[in-house]
Amino acid sequence: MKQSEMLVPTLRETPAEAELKSHQLLVRAGFIRQTASGVYSFLPLGKRVLRKVEEIVREEMNRAGAHEMLMPAMQPAELWMESGRWNTFGPELVRLNDRHQREFALGATHEEVITSIIRDEVKSYKKLPLMLYQIQTKFRDEKRPRFGLLRGREFIMKDAYSFHDSFESLDGSYQKMFDAYNRIFERCHLNFRAVIADSGAMGGKDTHEFMVLSDVGEDTIAYSDTSSYAANIEMAPVITSYQKPEEALQPIEKVATPNQKTMKDVAEYLHHALDKGLKALMFKVDDQLVLVVTRGDHEVNDIKLKNIYKASTVELATEEETKSAIGAGFGSLGPIGAPDTVDVLADNAVKNMVNTTCGANEDGYHFVNVNPERDFKVKAYHDLRFITEGDVSPDGHGMIQFAKGIEVGHVFKLGRFYAEKMNASYLDDQGKANTMIMGCYGIGVSRTLAAVVEQYHDDNGITWPQNIAPFQIHLLTLNVKKEEQVSLSEQIHQILEDAGIEVLYDDRKERAGVKFADSDLIGIPYRISVGKRADEGYVEFKERKSGQQEEVHVSHLLDRVTKALAL
Amino acid sequence: MKQSEMLVPTLRETPAEAELKSHQLLVRAGFIRQTASGVYSFLPLGKRVLRKVEEIVREEMNRAGAHEMLMPAMQPAELWMESGRWNTFGPELVRLNDRHQREFALGATHEEVITSIIRDEVKSYKKLPLMLYQIQTKFRDEKRPRFGLLRGREFIMKDAYSFHDSFESLDGSYQKMFDAYNRIFERCHLNFRAVIADSGAMGGKDTHEFMVLSDVGEDTIAYSDTSSYAANIEMAPVITSYQKPEEALQPIEKVATPNQKTMKDVAEYLHHALDKGLKALMFKVDDQLVLVVTRGDHEVNDIKLKNIYKASTVELATEEETKSAIGAGFGSLGPIGAPDTVDVLADNAVKNMVNTTCGANEDGYHFVNVNPERDFKVKAYHDLRFITEGDVSPDGHGMIQFAKGIEVGHVFKLGRFYAEKMNASYLDDQGKANTMIMGCYGIGVSRTLAAVVEQYHDDNGITWPQNIAPFQIHLLTLNVKKEEQVSLSEQIHQILEDAGIEVLYDDRKERAGVKFADSDLIGIPYRISVGKRADEGYVEFKERKSGQQEEVHVSHLLDRVTKALAL
């Protein structure tokens, strides 16, 4: 492919609005252009990569037994009203009226459309399970679109939906999808983790997010340094066991801690480490006041608290509520002498603490040498805190480390949420009507492309993995005024294209320096430069990522390329 | 592919709202479902065909030297205001506001977006020409969406755009696209014509529509019965030459024709054929009154009239305007004695008429034995009528016939229309700024799929051409309770899939009659039925289109299939 005939507008300058490397490089290297805030055009290079990623997704979906279909972007509001999402989705849902003033949503996802099709067409357990997917444009009117393709308003998604007559059947499809997702992101050469995630308000069961590890990610992942365990930090249980220090119990003592409000203040004032003290926070769990006691250096995980009470809402009590319940404000709370109206719960780490410190429930005072059981009772010990780096991995293998992640995929056991609201039922083998059970499975295809760039770049540009690079070989004629360089380049171009190798041939009337810089920016895995030794038949062959280069004679070039590409 | 695991919902009944065969059959055979009026979901069978058509389009676009890209559906209103189409496109343009109340159009076509990209990125003649295309979803809010995929509100289009520094360069790209379109529709096995079309208000030069011949088409095509000439009827010039009858001129005579208003009335009243009389119609061409005289059986083509005057508007004069100009109403108009304020033009056919009849410009009277030149003068003779069946083809080869057509493609020399409005200019080799020259080229991809069905069906269902059929072989187990049928079917399924043949395997627990009917409906080119002679290894092999069938032993089956598919 001749670069002179292709639209590859490279830029020397970094676009002002682009914060992230993937955004900067995809614009600078001529892969994308912004058409409106959060809305991008894929130029030819970008479209080539997009198609390669799509093809990987398609192959693995087909292999998992899912069938491709294509649903529309324009969706009648009535369907979204049935599911309730017309009201709950909020301003991220793009809405419009047609010429007859009928309301439509532009598909943000397609649960409503697919459920309406399946409820109309599938009436018997004999036709279940079904797995369907599409690769299609989605619309979400983000409040602050940014980060280029990582958070756009119009983007390409693969979404799949499965329908079942039992949870066992759903489990089977979920596992197939889970495996397919692992294969997809492996084939994209991404460093990623399948992360246990929060099933949230959907009433679903299991859910995993596929996170590409990246410092620019917006989610924090807790993962094991030796096993495959990974979870969103709020989802990770703490199984660390605590040793009781071999230390004689000292008599409890009340001390003045004037104006010491925070854990850190108190610890410094009393000259002990943060993890020597107790932290106590007052929560309102539905209508119940709960005093949660943790070690001073730990953070309360309110999702765990919510799950213990099976509550609808959990929030911090106000200072006034706290004062009227226990007689002291935030700075001096503690478990000793808490009234019966307040449940006192403590994190498992508290049980084995010795001679610790806690608030005296009297403003400006703390107790020191406090010992659990001897000095206070709790209603129960639970896992109540966020996991931290250094904790034992919840699967028992290795230690927890933290990383930031970019969510590129999501698999979700929806259960009966949509099927119930939209009356999707089937007759079982007894002729009895039952509500269908569903799963849904998404991949941000254009986002995956950007995530690859986040992991594959250096100071000079992108370093594409070979199988999703826009081309495999970048062929450069360093001086198009030299006849021998042009004719050797043409010859090489022909040889490589005849061998089925994708070649971008830079035949432009540009200086060698410009061509080298553009080539590094675009990031095709291997570069062939036809320069001064063209008359002898020698060219330079260079690997983009490692920078390794060698001179190769044209007679050996196809062999060298084939070997490099491992074809 | 097991049919039991796929969503293929066939219907026995014809959907009430479906008027056309393509619409009826695509719904009944489980290829599509309507999600909203004019908005369809492609089910797995439909998506398979769509992908095959898309792939043909993609291959031929690439071969023509166009580069694939992908532009967004959401387009800022500002771009459409620049081109002026925000106002001129009317209610067919789907419009919406984002959460910040900024206005957007959903892409009906992409001239504005591509022109904005090219004007920003291409500044020099060195980077021209460029040809870019995309295969993407388009939105047009049709007033009356109908005919299934033939006129929807959301549909798949291939649109291409070319940019040039000269009209010669545009001509070259136009020809490449024209050739590619011919190859595309040939590869879809369509009976079609490339039709000369009206370049309309866009100020463009050449334009061709690609029309699939079909009685359900909404356009009328005039085509030669021997050459490749074809045009929209309003575009076809008439080159027929007329012989003057060997008949003595009779004296002119005025006769009463009371209450005879139409040409047909007058001809019957005076006992002569329709083509013996003269028809005269009064037009307003901009502000000029023009009396157009044609043979009684011919129809005035007002586009030709408009072109003669290079006028902006052409309309019929009102009866009042006519009366005040010439003294008579519609029923008795004629060229004799027309005042100087009225231009009298006659069609070429009139020149050689002898002893004809015309209105006397006096209500209730006609002249008979009227002879041109002797009895009246005209300002000029022109080609002023619509071509008719039996006329000489305008290219001089063969005779004209009429056909109805479905427009599936359009190639158009846009010229500078968009580039001028949107300031897309380049510097030429003298460093001088020039406005770019553009072409645009569209194919209705989903419409093409429907057009294939209009041409490939019989009373029992669809008869897909092999290369775009959803599968190549339909394998039916006639009785799944018979172990030998099931095991032979499984064996055949494996053999064929291993050979890379696309097989839809009907393993459902349905009666043989249901399977046969569904198979005919779906229309896969070849059917293998595993039935009673399964224990001997014999199956039935049947061609869908011809109905020809034969018994084949499993040991010869792959050979037979390979031969049939000409692999």
PDB file of N, CA, C and O in Angstrom, chain A residues 3 40 117 133 198 235 242 246 269 274 322 342 353 369 445 516 528 564:
ATOM      1  N   GLN A   3       1.948   4.814   0.739  1.00  0.00           N
ATOM      2  CA  GLN A   3       1.571   5.810   1.746  1.00  0.00           C
ATOM      3  C   GLN A   3       1.144   7.127   1.090  1.00  0.00           C
ATOM      4  O   GLN A   3       0.310   7.855   1.637  1.00  0.00           O
ATOM      5  N   TYR A  40     -15.244  10.259  17.515  1.00  0.00           N
ATOM      6  CA  TYR A  40     -14.044  10.149  16.688  1.00  0.00           C
ATOM      7  C   TYR A  40     -14.307   9.511  15.333  1.00  0.00           C
ATOM      8  O   TYR A  40     -15.187   8.660  15.198  1.00  0.00           O
ATOM      9  N   ILE A 117     -36.891  -9.404  21.364  1.00  0.00           N
ATOM     10  CA  ILE A 117     -36.853 -10.376  20.256  1.00  0.00           C
ATOM     11  C   ILE A 117     -37.032 -11.798  20.800  1.00  0.00           C
ATOM     12  O   ILE A 117     -37.848 -12.577  20.296  1.00  0.00           O
ATOM     13  N   TYR A 133     -24.509 -12.408  19.817  1.00  0.00           N
ATOM     14  CA  TYR A 133     -23.647 -11.234  20.015  1.00  0.00           C
ATOM     15  C   TYR A 133     -23.700 -10.338  18.795  1.00  0.00           C
ATOM     16  O   TYR A 133     -24.173 -10.738  17.730  1.00  0.00           O
ATOM     17  N   ASP A 198     -18.361  -5.888  41.505  1.00  0.00           N
ATOM     18  CA  ASP A 198     -19.601  -5.723  42.253  1.00  0.00           C
ATOM     19  C   ASP A 198     -20.782  -5.897  41.297  1.00  0.00           C
ATOM     20  O   ASP A 198     -20.869  -5.228  40.281  1.00  0.00           O
ATOM     21  N   MET A 235     -14.403  -5.497  46.610  1.00  0.00           N
ATOM     22  CA  MET A 235     -14.956  -6.846  46.578  1.00  0.00           C
ATOM     23  C   MET A 235     -14.061  -7.879  47.249  1.00  0.00           C
ATOM     24  O   MET A 235     -14.469  -9.022  47.426  1.00  0.00           O
ATOM     25  N   TYR A 242      -4.243 -12.733  62.455  1.00  0.00           N
ATOM     26  CA  TYR A 242      -3.467 -11.773  63.237  1.00  0.00           C
ATOM     27  C   TYR A 242      -2.900 -12.462  64.455  1.00  0.00           C
ATOM     28  O   TYR A 242      -3.611 -13.170  65.176  1.00  0.00           O
ATOM     29  N   GLU A 246       3.033 -10.806  72.248  1.00  0.00           N
ATOM     30  CA  GLU A 246       3.398 -11.355  73.570  1.00  0.00           C
ATOM     31  C   GLU A 246       3.710 -10.180  74.483  1.00  0.00           C
ATOM     32  O   GLU A 246       4.863  -9.827  74.679  1.00  0.00           O
ATOM     33  N   TYR A 269       0.165  12.454  69.222  1.00  0.00           N
ATOM     34  CA  TYR A 269       0.073  13.079  70.560  1.00  0.00           C
ATOM     35  C   TYR A 269       0.460  12.083  71.643  1.00  0.00           C
ATOM     36  O   TYR A 269       1.132  12.415  72.607  1.00  0.00           O
ATOM     37  N   LEU A 274       0.262   4.344  64.183  1.00  0.00           N
ATOM     38  CA  LEU A 274      -1.149   4.411  63.810  1.00  0.00           C
ATOM     39  C   LEU A 274      -1.851   3.075  64.055  1.00  0.00           C
ATOM     40  O   LEU A 274      -3.002   3.030  64.499  1.00  0.00           O
ATOM     41  N   THR A 322     -24.432  11.251  66.070  1.00  0.00           N
ATOM     42  CA  THR A 322     -23.435  10.520  66.853  1.00  0.00           C
ATOM     43  C   THR A 322     -23.428  11.029  68.303  1.00  0.00           C
ATOM     44  O   THR A 322     -23.478  10.240  69.257  1.00  0.00           O
ATOM     45  N   VAL A 342     -26.850   1.261  70.160  1.00  0.00           N
ATOM     46  CA  VAL A 342     -25.820   1.244  69.119  1.00  0.00           C
ATOM     47  C   VAL A 342     -25.194  -0.148  69.052  1.00  0.00           C
ATOM     48  O   VAL A 342     -24.744  -0.681  70.059  1.00  0.00           O
ATOM     49  N   MET A 353      -5.616  -7.297  69.324  1.00  0.00           N
ATOM     50  CA  MET A 353      -4.819  -6.129  69.690  1.00  0.00           C
ATOM     51  C   MET A 353      -4.649  -6.055  71.209  1.00  0.00           C
ATOM     52  O   MET A 353      -5.515  -6.482  71.968  1.00  0.00           O
ATOM     53  N   ASN A 369      -4.075   1.736  76.872  1.00  0.00           N
ATOM     54  CA  ASN A 369      -3.988   0.369  77.391  1.00  0.00           C
ATOM     55  C   ASN A 369      -5.349  -0.317  77.436  1.00  0.00           C
ATOM     56  O   ASN A 369      -5.721  -0.981  78.390  1.00  0.00           O
ATOM     57  N   VAL A 445     -14.561  -2.457  22.205  1.00  0.00           N
ATOM     58  CA  VAL A 445     -13.624  -2.802  21.132  1.00  0.00           C
ATOM     59  C   VAL A 445     -12.690  -1.630  20.836  1.00  0.00           C
ATOM     60  O   VAL A 445     -11.471  -1.785  20.784  1.00  0.00           O
ATOM     61  N   PHE A 516      11.598   8.541   9.027  1.00  0.00           N
ATOM     62  CA  PHE A 516      11.965   7.770  10.215  1.00  0.00           C
ATOM     63  C   PHE A 516      11.060   8.135  11.389  1.00  0.00           C
ATOM     64  O   PHE A 516      10.558   7.273  12.113  1.00  0.00           O
ATOM     65  N   ILE A 528      11.812  -1.546   6.858  1.00  0.00           N
ATOM     66  CA  ILE A 528      12.858  -1.757   5.859  1.00  0.00           C
ATOM     67  C   ILE A 528      13.180  -0.402   5.249  1.00  0.00           C
ATOM     68  O   ILE A 528      12.292   0.239   4.675  1.00  0.00           O
ATOM     69  N   ALA A 564      11.243 -13.116  10.929  1.00  0.00           N
ATOM     70  CA  ALA A 564      10.891 -12.126  11.946  1.00  0.00           C
ATOM     71  C   ALA A 564       9.402 -12.203  12.297  1.00  0.00           C
ATOM     72  O   ALA A 564       9.021 -12.130  13.462  1.00  0.00           O
TER      73      ALA A 564
END
